[in-house]
XYZ file of C-alpha atoms in Angstrom:
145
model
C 23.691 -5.368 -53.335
C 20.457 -4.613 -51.454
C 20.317 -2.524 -48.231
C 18.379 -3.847 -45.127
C 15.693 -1.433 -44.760
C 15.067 -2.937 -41.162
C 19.054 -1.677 -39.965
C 18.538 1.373 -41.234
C 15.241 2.072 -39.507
C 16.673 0.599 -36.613
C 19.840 2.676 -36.801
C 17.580 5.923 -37.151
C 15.312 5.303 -34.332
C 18.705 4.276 -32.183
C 19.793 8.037 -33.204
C 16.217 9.981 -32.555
C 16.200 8.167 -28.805
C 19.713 9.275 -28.367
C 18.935 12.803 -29.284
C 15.892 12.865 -27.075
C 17.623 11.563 -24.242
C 20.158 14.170 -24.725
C 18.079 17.213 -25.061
C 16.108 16.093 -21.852
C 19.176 15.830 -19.669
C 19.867 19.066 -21.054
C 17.234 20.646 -19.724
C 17.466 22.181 -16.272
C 15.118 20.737 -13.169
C 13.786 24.299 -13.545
C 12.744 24.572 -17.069
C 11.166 20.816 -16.672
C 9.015 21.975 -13.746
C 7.892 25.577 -15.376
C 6.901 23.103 -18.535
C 4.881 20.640 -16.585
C 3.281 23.719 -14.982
C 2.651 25.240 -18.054
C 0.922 21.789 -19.521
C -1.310 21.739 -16.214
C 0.172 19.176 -14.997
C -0.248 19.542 -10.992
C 2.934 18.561 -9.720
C 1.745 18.333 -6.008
C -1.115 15.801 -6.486
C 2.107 14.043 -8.554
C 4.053 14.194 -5.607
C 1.418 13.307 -3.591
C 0.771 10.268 -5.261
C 3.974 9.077 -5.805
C 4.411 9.311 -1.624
C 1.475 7.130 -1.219
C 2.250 4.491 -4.226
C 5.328 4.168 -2.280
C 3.843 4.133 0.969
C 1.660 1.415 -0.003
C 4.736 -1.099 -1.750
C 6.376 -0.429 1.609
C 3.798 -2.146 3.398
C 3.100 -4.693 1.041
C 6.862 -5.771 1.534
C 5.877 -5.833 5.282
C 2.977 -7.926 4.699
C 5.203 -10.128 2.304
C 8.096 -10.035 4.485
C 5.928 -10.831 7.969
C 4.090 -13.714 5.531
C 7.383 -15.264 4.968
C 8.706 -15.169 9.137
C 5.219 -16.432 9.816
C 5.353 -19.728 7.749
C 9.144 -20.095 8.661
C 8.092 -20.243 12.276
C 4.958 -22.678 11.399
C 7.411 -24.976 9.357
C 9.761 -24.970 12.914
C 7.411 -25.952 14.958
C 6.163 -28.535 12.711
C 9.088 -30.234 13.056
C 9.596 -32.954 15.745
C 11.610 -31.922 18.483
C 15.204 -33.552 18.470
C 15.490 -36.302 21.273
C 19.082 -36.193 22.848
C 20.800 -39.368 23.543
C 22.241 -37.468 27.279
C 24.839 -40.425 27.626
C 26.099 -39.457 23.883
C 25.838 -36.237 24.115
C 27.730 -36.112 27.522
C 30.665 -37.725 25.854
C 30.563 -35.368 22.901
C 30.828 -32.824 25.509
C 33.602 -33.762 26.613
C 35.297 -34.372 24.132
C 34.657 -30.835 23.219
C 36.681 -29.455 26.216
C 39.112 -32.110 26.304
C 42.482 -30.153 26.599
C 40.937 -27.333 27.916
C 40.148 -27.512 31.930
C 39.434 -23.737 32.126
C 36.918 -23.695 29.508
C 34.773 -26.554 31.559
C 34.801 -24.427 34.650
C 34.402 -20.878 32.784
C 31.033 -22.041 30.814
C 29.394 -23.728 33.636
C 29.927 -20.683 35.782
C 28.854 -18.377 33.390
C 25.628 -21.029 32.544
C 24.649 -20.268 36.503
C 25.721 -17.270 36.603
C 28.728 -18.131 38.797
C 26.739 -19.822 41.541
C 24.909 -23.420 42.001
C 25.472 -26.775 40.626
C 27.274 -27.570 37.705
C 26.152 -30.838 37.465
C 22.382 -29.638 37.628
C 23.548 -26.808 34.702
C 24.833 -30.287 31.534
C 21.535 -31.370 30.458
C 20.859 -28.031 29.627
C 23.792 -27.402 28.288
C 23.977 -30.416 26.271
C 20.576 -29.456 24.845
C 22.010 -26.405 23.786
C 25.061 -27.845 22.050
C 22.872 -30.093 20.421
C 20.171 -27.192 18.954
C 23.526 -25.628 18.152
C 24.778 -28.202 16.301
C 28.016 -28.742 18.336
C 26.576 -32.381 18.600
C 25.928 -33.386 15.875
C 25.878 -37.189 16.150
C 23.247 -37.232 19.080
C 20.831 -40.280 18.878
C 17.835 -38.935 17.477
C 15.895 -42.086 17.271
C 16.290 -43.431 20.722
C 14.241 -41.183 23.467
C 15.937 -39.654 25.976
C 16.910 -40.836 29.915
C-alpha cells in the first residue's frame, strides 16, 4: 500500500497555518506594534494610508451609487407618460370607496386641504391612483378627455 505524498503535504501545511494562526492571535496588540516598530515599519503613514484607501472606496461607491440613481431617473423619463382613460378611471374610483362614504369625503378634504371643490380635486386624484397603481386597468392606449 502506497501513501499519497500530496495528503500528507497537504495535511502538514494544514498544521503549520494552524500553528501560525495560533501564535499570532497569541500575541498581544502590544507586542505586534513594538515588532512592527522594531522592523521600521511606520505605523502612522500605515494608518494614514489605510484612512485614505478607504476614503477613496467611499467615494467611489458614491460615484457608483449616484451613477446608478442617475440612469434610473433617465430610464423614467424615457418612458411614455401613462394616458388615463378619466371615464375608467372615475369608475375604478369608485369602486374603490364603495362601502365607505367617509373615506370619499375624508380624502377629498384632506386633497384640498379641507377647503374648495371636490369635484375640481378627481382628475388629480385619479392620476394619482393611477401612478400608484390603485388603477390598474386604466386605458393606456386611448388619450385622455
Amino acid at each position: 500500500m502506497t501513501r499519497d505524498r500530496t495528503s500528507d503535504d497537504t495535511k502538514k501545511l494544514a498544521n503549520l497555518d494552524k500553528f501560525v494562526e495560533e501564535q499570532l492571535f497569541a500575541t498581544t496588540d502590544e507586542e505586534l506594534l513594538r515588532e512592527a516598530s522594531e522592523d521600521g515599519i511606520d505605523l502612522t503613514k500605515l494608518r494614514n494610508e489605510h484612512l485614505a484607501s478607504l476614503s477613496e472606496a467611499g467615494k467611489v461607491a458614491g460615484r457608483n451609487r449616484q451613477a446608478a440613481i442617475r440612469d434610473e431617473m433617465a430610464r423614467d423619463r424615457a418612458k411614455p407618460p401613462a394616458v388615463l382613460d378619466l371615464n375608467r378611471a372615475r369608475s375604478k374610483y369608485e369602486q374603490l370607496l364603495a362601502g365607505n362614504d367617509n373615506a370619499a369625503t375624508r380624502m377629498t378634504m384632506a386633497a384640498r386641504n379641507q377647503d374648495g371643490d371636490a369635484e375640481a380635486d378627481m382628475d388629480g386624484m385619479l392620476e394619482d391612483f393611477a401612478e400608484l397603481g390603485l388603477i390598474k386597468d386604466a386605458d393606456k392606449d386611448k388619450p385622455g378627455p
